[in-house]
Coordinates of C-alpha atoms in Angstrom, one line a residue:
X95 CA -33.9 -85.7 52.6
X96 CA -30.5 -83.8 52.3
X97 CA -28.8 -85.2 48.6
X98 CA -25.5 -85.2 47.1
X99 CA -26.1 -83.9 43.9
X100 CA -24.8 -85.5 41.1
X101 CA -21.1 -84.5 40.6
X102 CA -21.1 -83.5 44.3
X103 CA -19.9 -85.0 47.6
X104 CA -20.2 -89.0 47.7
X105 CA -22.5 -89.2 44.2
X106 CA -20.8 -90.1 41.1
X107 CA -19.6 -87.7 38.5
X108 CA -21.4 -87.3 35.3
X109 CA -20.6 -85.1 31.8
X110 CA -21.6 -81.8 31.8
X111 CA -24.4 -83.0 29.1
X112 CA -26.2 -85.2 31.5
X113 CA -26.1 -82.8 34.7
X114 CA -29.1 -81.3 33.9
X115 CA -31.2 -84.2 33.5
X116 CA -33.1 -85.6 36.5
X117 CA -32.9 -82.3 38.1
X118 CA -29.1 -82.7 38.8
X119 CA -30.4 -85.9 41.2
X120 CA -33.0 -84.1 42.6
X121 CA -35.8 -85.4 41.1
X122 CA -35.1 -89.0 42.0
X123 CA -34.6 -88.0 45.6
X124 CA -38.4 -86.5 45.0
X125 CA -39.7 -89.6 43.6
X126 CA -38.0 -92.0 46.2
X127 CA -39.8 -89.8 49.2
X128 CA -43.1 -90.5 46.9
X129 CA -42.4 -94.3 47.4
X130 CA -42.2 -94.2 51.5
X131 CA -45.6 -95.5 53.0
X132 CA -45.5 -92.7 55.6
X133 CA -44.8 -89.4 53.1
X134 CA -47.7 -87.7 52.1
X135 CA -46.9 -87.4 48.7
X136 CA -49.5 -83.8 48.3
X137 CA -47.0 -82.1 50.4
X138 CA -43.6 -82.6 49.0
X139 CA -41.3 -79.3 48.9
X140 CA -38.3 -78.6 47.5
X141 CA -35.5 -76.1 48.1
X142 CA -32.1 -75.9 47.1
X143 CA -29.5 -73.2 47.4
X144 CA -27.9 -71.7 44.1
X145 CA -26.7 -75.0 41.8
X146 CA -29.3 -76.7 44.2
X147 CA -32.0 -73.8 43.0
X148 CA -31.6 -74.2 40.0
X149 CA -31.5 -78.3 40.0
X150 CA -35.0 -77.0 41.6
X151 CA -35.7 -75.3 38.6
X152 CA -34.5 -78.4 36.7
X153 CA -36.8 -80.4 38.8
X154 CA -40.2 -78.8 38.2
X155 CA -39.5 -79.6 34.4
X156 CA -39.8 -82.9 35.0
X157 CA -42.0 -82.9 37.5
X158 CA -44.4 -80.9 34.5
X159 CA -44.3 -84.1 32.5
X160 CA -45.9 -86.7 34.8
X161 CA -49.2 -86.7 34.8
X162 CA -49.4 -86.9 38.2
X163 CA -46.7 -84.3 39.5
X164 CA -45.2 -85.0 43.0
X165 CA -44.0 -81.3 44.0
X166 CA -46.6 -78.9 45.7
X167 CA -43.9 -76.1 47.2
X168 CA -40.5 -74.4 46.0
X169 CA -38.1 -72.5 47.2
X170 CA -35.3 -70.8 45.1
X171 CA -32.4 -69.9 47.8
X172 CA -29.9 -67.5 45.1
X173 CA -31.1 -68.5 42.2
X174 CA -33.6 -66.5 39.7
X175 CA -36.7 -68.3 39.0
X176 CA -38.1 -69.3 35.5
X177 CA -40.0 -66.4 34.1
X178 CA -40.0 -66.5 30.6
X179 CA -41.3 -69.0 28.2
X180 CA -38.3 -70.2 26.3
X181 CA -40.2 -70.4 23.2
X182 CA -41.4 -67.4 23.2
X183 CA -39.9 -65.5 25.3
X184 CA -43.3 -64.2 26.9
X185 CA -43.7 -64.1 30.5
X186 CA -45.4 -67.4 32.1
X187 CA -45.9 -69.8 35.1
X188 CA -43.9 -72.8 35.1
X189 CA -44.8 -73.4 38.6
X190 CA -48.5 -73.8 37.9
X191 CA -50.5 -74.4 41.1
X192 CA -47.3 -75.0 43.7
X193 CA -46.1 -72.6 46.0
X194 CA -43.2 -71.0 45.3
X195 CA -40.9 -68.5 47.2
X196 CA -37.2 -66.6 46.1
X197 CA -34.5 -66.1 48.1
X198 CA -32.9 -62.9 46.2
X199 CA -30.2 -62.0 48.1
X200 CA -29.7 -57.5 47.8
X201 CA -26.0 -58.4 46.7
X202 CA -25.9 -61.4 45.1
X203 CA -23.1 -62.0 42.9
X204 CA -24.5 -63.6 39.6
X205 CA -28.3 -63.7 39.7
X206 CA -31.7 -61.6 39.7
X207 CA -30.3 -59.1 37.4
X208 CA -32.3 -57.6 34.1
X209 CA -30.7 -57.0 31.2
X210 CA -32.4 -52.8 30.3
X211 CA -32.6 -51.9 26.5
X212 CA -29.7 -49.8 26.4
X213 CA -27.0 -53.2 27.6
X214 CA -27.3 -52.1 30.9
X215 CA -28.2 -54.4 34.0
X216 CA -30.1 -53.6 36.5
X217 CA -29.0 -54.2 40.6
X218 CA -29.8 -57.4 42.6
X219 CA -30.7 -54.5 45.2
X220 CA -33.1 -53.3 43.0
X221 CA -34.5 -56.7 42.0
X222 CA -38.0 -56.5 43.8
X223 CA -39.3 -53.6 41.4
X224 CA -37.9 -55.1 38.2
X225 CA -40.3 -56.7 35.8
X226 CA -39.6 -60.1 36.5
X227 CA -40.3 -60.2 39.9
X228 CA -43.0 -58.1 39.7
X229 CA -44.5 -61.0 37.2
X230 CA -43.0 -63.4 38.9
X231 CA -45.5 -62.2 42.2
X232 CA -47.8 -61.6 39.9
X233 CA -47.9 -65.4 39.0
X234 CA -46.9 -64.9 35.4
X235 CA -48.5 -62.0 34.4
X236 CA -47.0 -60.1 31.9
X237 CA -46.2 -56.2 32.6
X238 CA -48.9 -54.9 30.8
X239 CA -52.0 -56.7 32.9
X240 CA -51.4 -55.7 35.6
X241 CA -51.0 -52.2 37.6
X242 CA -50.1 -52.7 41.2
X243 CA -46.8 -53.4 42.9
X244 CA -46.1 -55.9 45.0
X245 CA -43.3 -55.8 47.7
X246 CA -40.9 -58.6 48.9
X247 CA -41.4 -60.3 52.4
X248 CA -45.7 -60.9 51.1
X249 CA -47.1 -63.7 50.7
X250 CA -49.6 -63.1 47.7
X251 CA -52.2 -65.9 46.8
X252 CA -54.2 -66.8 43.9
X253 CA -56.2 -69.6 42.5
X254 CA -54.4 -71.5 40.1
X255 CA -56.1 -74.4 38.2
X256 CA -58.4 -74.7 41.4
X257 CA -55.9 -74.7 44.0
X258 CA -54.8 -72.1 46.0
X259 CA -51.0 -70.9 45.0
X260 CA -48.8 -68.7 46.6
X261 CA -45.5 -66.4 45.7
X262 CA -43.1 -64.7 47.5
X263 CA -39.6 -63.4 47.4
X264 CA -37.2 -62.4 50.3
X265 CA -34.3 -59.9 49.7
X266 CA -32.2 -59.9 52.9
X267 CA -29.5 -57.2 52.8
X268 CA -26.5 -60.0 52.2
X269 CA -24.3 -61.9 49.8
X270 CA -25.0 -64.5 47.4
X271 CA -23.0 -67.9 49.8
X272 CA -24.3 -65.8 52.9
X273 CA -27.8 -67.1 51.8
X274 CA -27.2 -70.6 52.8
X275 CA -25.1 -69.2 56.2
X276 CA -27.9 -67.2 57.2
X277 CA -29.8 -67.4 60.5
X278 CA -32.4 -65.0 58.7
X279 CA -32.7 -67.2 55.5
X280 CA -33.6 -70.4 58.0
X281 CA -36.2 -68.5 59.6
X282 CA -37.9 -67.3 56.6
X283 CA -37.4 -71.0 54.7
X284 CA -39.1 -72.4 57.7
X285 CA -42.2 -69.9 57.5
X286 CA -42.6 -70.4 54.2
X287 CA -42.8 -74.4 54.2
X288 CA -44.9 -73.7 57.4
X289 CA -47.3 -72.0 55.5
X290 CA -47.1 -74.1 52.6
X291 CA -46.9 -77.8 53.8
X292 CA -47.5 -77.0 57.2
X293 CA -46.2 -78.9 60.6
X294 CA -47.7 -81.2 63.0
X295 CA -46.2 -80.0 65.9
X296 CA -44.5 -76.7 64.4
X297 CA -41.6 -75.4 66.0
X298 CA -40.9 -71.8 66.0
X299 CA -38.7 -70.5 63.1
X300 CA -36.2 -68.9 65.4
X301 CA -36.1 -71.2 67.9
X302 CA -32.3 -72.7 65.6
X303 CA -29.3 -74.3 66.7
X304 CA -28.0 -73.6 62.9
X305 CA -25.4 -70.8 64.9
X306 CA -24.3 -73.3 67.2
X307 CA -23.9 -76.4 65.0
X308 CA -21.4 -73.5 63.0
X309 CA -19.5 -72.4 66.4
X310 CA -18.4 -76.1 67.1
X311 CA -18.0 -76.7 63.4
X312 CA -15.3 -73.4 63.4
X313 CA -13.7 -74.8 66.9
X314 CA -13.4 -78.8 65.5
X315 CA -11.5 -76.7 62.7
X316 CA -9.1 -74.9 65.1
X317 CA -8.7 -78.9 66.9
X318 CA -8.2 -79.9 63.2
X319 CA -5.4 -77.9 62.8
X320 CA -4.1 -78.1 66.1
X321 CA -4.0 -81.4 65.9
X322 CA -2.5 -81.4 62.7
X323 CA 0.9 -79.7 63.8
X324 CA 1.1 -81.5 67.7
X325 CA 0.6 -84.9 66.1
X326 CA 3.3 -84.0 64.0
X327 CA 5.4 -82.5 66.8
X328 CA 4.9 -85.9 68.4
X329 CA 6.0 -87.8 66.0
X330 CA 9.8 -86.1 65.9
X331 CA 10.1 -87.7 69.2
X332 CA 9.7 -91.3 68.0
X333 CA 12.3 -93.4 66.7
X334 CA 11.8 -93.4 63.3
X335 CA 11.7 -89.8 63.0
X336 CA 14.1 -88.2 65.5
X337 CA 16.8 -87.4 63.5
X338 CA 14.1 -84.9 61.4
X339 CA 14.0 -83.0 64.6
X340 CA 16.3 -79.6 65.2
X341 CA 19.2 -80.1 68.1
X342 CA 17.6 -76.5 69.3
X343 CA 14.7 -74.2 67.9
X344 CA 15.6 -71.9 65.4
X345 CA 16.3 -68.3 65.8
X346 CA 15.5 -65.6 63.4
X347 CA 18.1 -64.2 61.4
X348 CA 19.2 -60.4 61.7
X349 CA 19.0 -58.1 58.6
X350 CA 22.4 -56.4 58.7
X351 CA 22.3 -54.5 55.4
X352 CA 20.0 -52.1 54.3
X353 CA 20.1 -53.6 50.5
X354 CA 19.0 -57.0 52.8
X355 CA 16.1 -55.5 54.5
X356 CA 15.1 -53.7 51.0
X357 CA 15.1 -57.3 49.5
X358 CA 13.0 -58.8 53.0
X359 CA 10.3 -56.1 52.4
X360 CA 10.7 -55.2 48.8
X361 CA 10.1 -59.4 48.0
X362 CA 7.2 -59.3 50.6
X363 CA 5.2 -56.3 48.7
X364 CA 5.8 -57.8 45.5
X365 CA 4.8 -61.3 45.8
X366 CA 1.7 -60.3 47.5
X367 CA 0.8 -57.8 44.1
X368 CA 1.9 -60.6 42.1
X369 CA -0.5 -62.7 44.1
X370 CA -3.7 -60.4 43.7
X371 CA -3.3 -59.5 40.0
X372 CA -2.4 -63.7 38.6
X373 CA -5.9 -64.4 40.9
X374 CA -8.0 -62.3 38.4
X375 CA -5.7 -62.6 35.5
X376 CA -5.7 -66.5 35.4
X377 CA -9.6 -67.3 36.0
X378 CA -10.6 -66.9 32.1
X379 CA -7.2 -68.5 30.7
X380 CA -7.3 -71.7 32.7
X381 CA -10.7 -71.7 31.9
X382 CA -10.0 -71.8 28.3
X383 CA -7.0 -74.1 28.2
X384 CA -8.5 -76.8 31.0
X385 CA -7.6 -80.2 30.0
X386 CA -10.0 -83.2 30.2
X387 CA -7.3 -85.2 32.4
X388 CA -8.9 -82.3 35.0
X389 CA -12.5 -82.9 36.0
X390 CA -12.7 -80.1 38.7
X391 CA -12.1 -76.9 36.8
X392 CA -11.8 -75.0 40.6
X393 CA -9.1 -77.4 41.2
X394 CA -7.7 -76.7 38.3
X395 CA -8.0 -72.7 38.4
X396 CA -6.8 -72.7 41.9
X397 CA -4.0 -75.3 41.2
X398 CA -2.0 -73.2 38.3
X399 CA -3.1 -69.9 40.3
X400 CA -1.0 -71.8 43.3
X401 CA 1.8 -73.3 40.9
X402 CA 2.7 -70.2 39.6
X403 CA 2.7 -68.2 42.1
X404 CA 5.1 -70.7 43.8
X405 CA 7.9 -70.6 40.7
X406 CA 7.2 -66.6 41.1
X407 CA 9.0 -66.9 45.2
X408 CA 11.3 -69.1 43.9
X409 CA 12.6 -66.6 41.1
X410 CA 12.3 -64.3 43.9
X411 CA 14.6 -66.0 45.7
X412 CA 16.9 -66.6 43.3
X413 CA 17.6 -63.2 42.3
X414 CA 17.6 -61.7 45.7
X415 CA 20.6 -64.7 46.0
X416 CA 22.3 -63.6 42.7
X417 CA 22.3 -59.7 44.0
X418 CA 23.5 -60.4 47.4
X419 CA 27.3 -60.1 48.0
X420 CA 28.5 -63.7 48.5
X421 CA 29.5 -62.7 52.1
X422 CA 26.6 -61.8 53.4
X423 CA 24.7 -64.7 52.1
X424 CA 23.8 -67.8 54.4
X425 CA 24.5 -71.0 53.0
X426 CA 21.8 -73.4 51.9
X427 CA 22.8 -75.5 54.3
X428 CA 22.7 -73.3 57.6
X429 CA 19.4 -72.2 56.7
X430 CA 17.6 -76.1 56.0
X431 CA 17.3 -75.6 52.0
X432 CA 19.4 -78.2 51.3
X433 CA 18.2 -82.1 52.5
X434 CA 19.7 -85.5 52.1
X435 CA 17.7 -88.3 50.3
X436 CA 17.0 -90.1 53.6
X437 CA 15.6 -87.1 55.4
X438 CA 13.6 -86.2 52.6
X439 CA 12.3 -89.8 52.4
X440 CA 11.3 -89.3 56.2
X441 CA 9.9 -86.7 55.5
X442 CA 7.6 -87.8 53.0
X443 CA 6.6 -90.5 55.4
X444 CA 5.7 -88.3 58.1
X445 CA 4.1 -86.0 56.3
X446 CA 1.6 -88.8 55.1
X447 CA 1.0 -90.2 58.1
X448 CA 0.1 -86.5 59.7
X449 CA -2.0 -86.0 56.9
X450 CA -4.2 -89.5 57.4
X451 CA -4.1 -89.4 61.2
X452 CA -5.5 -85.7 61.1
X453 CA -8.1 -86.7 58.3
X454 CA -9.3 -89.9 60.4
X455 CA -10.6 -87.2 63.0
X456 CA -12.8 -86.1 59.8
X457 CA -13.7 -89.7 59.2
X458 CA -14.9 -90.6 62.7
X459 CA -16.9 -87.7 63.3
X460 CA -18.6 -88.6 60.4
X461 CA -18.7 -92.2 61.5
X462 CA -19.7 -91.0 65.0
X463 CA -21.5 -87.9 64.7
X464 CA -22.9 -87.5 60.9
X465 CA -20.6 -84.4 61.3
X466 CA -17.5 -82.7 60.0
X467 CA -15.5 -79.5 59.9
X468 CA -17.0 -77.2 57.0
X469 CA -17.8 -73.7 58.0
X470 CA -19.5 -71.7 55.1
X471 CA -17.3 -72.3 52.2
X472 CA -14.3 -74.2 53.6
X473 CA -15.0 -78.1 53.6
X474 CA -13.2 -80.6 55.8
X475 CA -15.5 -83.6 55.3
X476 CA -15.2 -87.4 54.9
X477 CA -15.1 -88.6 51.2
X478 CA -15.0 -91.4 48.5
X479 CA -12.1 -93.5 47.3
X480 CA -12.1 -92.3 44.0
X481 CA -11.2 -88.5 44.9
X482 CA -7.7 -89.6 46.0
X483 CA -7.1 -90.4 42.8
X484 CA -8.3 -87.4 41.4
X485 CA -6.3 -85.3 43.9
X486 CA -3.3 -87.2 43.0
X487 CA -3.4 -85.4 39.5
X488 CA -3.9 -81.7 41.4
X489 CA -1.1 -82.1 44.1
X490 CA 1.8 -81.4 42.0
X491 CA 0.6 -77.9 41.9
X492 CA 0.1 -77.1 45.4
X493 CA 2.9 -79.2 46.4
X494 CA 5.1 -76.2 44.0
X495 CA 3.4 -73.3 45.6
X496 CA 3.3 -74.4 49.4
X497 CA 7.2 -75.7 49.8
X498 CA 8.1 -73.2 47.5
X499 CA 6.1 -70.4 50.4
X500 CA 7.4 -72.4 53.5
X501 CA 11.3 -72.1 52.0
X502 CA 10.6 -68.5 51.2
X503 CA 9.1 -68.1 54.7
X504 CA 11.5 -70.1 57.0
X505 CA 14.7 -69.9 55.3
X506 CA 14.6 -66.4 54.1
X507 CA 11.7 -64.5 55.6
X508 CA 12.5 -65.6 59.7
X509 CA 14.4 -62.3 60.9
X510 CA 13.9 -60.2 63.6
X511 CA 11.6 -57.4 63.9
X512 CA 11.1 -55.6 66.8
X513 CA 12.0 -57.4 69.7
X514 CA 9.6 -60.2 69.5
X515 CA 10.1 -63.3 67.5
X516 CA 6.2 -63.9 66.7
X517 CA 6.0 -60.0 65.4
X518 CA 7.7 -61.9 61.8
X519 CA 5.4 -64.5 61.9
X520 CA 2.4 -62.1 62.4
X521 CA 4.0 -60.2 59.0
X522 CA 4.8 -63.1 56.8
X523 CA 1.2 -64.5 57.3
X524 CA -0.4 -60.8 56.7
X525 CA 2.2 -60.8 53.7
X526 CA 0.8 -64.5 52.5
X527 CA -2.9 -63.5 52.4
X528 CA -2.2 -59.1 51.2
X529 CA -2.6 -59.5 47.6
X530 CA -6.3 -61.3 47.8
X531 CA -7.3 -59.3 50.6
X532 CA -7.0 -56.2 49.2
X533 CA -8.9 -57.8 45.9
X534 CA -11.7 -59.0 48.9
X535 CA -12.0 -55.8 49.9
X536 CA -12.3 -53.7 46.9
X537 CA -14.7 -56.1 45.2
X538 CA -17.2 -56.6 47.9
X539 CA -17.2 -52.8 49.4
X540 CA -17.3 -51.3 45.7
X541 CA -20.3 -53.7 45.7
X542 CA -21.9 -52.8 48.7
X543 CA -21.4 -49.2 48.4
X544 CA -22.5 -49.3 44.4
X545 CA -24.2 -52.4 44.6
X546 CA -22.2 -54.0 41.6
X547 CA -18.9 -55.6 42.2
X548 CA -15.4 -54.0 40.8
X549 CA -14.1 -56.6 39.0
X550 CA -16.7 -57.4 36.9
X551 CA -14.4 -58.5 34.1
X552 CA -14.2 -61.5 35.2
X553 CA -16.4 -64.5 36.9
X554 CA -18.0 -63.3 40.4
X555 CA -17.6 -66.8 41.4
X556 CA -13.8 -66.1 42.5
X557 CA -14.4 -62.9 45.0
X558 CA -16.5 -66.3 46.8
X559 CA -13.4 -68.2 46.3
X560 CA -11.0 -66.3 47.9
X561 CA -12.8 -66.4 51.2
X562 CA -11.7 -70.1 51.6
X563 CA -7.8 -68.3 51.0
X564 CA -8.1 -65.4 53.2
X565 CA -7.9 -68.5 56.0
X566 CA -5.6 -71.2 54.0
X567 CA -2.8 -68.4 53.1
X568 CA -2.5 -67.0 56.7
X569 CA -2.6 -70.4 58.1
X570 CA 0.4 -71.7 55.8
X571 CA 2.7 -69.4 56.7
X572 CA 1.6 -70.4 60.7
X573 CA 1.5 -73.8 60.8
X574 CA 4.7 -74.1 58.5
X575 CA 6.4 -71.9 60.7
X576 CA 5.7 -74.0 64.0
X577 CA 6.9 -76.9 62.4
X578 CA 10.3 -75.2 61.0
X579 CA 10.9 -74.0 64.5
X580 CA 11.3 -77.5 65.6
X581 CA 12.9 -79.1 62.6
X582 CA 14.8 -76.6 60.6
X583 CA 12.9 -78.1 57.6
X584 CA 11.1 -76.0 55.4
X585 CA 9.8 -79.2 53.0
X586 CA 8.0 -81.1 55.8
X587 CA 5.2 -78.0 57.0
X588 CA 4.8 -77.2 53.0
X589 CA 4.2 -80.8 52.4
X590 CA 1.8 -81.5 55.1
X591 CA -0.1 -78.3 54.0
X592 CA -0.1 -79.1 50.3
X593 CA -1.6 -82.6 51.0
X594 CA -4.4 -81.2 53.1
X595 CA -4.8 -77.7 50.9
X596 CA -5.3 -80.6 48.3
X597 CA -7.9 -83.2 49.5
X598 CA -9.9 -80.2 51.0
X599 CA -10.0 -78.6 47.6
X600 CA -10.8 -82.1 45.7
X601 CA -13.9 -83.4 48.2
X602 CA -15.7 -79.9 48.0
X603 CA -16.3 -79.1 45.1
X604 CA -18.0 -80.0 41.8
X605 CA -16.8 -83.0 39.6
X606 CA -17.8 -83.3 36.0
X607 CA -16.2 -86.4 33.8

């Protein structure tokens, strides 16, 4: 049984107070499966990866109180296990007589890490000879009883309160949201429940379609979005919308002064460092300064991170205006930065009804297919009523950053270079995405090559982040450029974006009232 847990997908939102009870949901998933006729209720497992280990974790407290416990087999996928008492602090075993395996990612970004007399912690890499795995495989045991070492990738056994227990703990070589990605991860889950629960009719571990569910995932994505910008297209040819449409494509502009292409290059570098640096700078202050009228505190990061960096182009824009001689300047008009009221209001209108049309794709698949468009940490799935509303409150902020991008991109970005008119497209996109690339890559290879990451100053959770941006940035500047071509509007690509950017970011991530 696959759950929502609470907070998550289509289950209700709950206070940060109550999460933790019920194993985050878990635990009433567990005692529904004990209420089917036809589930063996001695060979219930569990497994959850990181929040979902540790609503695991949260789980087998509850499951300690009945007197009759319901869970024989765990595994922890990126999350550290329970290994000292919290009374005392003394090493013990929770888990009693079940089976219980870790998943301990070699670069994992917040967990299996000991904290070493002098402040120091030690490296996830290095997490198999640490004392708490060792006890851990050791089924408790504190440091001092016992003298061998045990290695990862065993299955050690030992009679527990008359029945025969196992530990083990796998450390691929990979990060901590690779875990739940990873073809090598499936195979040794499935092993372990094999040999825990057992099967049947088993079916060989590496006998997955996991890959290829993924691949068609990634190319419904690329339909998504494909869809998203020919529906649109359509659309200019009806009726109601025609007069939105351009008379003839536009053209890229030619930089005729040097002080012009300083500004076109010069604004590119900058916005891009200003994009990097506010990424890590504004993770602990929106943090802080969250209101409650905000129940997604991603949302809410990512939102202001967004805003801000859309009033930084426009300020951009407006000096690079102020310092350029009046006759080489285009006029707002020429270059589709001013609208009239009715073409805005058509523009509104079609942007919503791209938006629903492309999201009833989402809607049927599900319907259809118990499917949807998520690949690794990017979500496009079906959703609940109720997160409209909540994405109402958010998209003001993307709304600022993505029209703000598409004006900087289509009215005063589109010139030639070279002699190809996709070549500035190809830059502007690079240019979009720069600043948290080069954050991306300095965090994760200072991590790989020291086995901590660079940034450590603030949350690991956002190098994870920005691997959902490092496809939305690119894919702005792209998809608002196609639509530009054949409009001369910058507001109606950034609209159409913001909406979507928006309801992705609401449905996939974690709610708290």
């Amino acid at each position: 049984m696959s759950i929502d847990m609470y907070g998550h997908g289509n289950s209700e939102a709950v206070k940060p107070t109550e999460w933790e009870q019920r194993g985050t949901g878990m635990y009433d998933a567990v005692e529904l499966m004990a209420d089917l006729p036809y589930v063996n209720t001695e060979n219930i497992g569990i497994t959850g990866h990181s929040n979902g280990a540790r609503a695991a974790n949260w789980s087998i407290d509850v499951d300690n109180q009945k007197e009759n416990p319901l869970i024989s087999s765990v595994l922890l996928v990126g999350h550290d296990a329970d290994y000292t008492n919290p009374q005392n602090e003394n090493y013990y075993n929770k888990y009693g007589g079940r089976d219980v395996g870790i998943v301990a990612a070699q670069y994992d970004e917040f967990f299996f890490r000991t904290q070493q007399e002098d402040g120091s912690f030690t490296k996830p890499r290095n997490y198999i000879n640490t004392d708490n795995a060792q006890s851990f495989l050791h089924f408790g045991a504190s440091p001092t009883d016992y003298t061998d070492e045990r290695e990862s990738y065993t299955m050690y056994e030992q009679e527990i309160q008359g029945t025969e227990a196992s530990r083990v703990i796998y450390n691929p070589a990979q990060t901590h949201p690779w875990n739940h990605f990873s073809g090598h991860v499936v195979y040794n889950s499935l092993n372990f429940f094999e040999s825990s629960l057992g099967a049947p009719d088993p079916i060989h571990s590496g006998n997955q379609i996991w890959q290829w569910k993924a691949l068609f995932n990634f190319i419904g994505l690329v339909g998504f979005v494909m869809f998203l910008v020919s529906f649109c297209k359509l659309l200019l040819f009806t009726k109601l919308f025609s007069s939105l449409r351009a008379s003839s494509p536009s053209q890229p502009s030619i930089l005729i002064s040097n002080q012009q292409k300083a500004w076109f290059w010069g604004g590119l570098f900058v916005s891009a460092v200003f994009s990097g640096l506010s990424y890590l700078w504004l993770f602990n202050w929106t943090t802080a300064i969250r209101p409650s009228f905000f129940p997604q505190s991603y949302t809410f990061y990512v939102g202001m991170w967004a805003a801000i960096n859309g009033l930084f182009a426009i300020g951009v824009i407006l000096l690079s205006r102020i310092v350029t001689p009046k006759e080489e300047r285009s006029s707002l008009k020429d270059i589709g930065v001013t609208i009239q009221p009715k073409s805005l209001g058509k523009t509104i209108l079609l942007a919503l009804i791209v938006c629903v049309a492309t999201y009833s794709l989402v809607f049927l698949s599900d319907y259809l297919f118990k499917t949807d468009y998520r690949l690794w940490v990017l979500g496009v799935k079906s959703f609940t009523p109720d997160k409209l509303v909540i994405a109402l409150k958010y998209l003001p902020f993307f709304i600022l950053f993505f029209v703000a991008n598409s004006i900087a991109i289509n009215c005063f970005n589109y010139v030639w270079i070279g002699k190809k008119e996709w070549i500035n497209t190809l830059f502007v996109a690079l240019f979009n995405v720069l600043g948290v690339l080069v954050i991306f890559v300095i965090q994760y290879s200072t991590f790989f090559i020291t086995g901590e990451v660079f940034f450590s100053n603030v949350s690991a959770i956002v190098g994870i982040w920005l691997t959902t941006f490092l496809v939305i940035l690119p894919g702005a500047a792209i998809v608002s450029r196609k639509i530009f071509r054949v409009t001369l509007n910058p507001y109606l690509g950034g609209l159409i974006y913001a909406i979507m950017v928006t309801v992705i970011s609401v449905t996939n991530t974690l709610t708290q009232i």
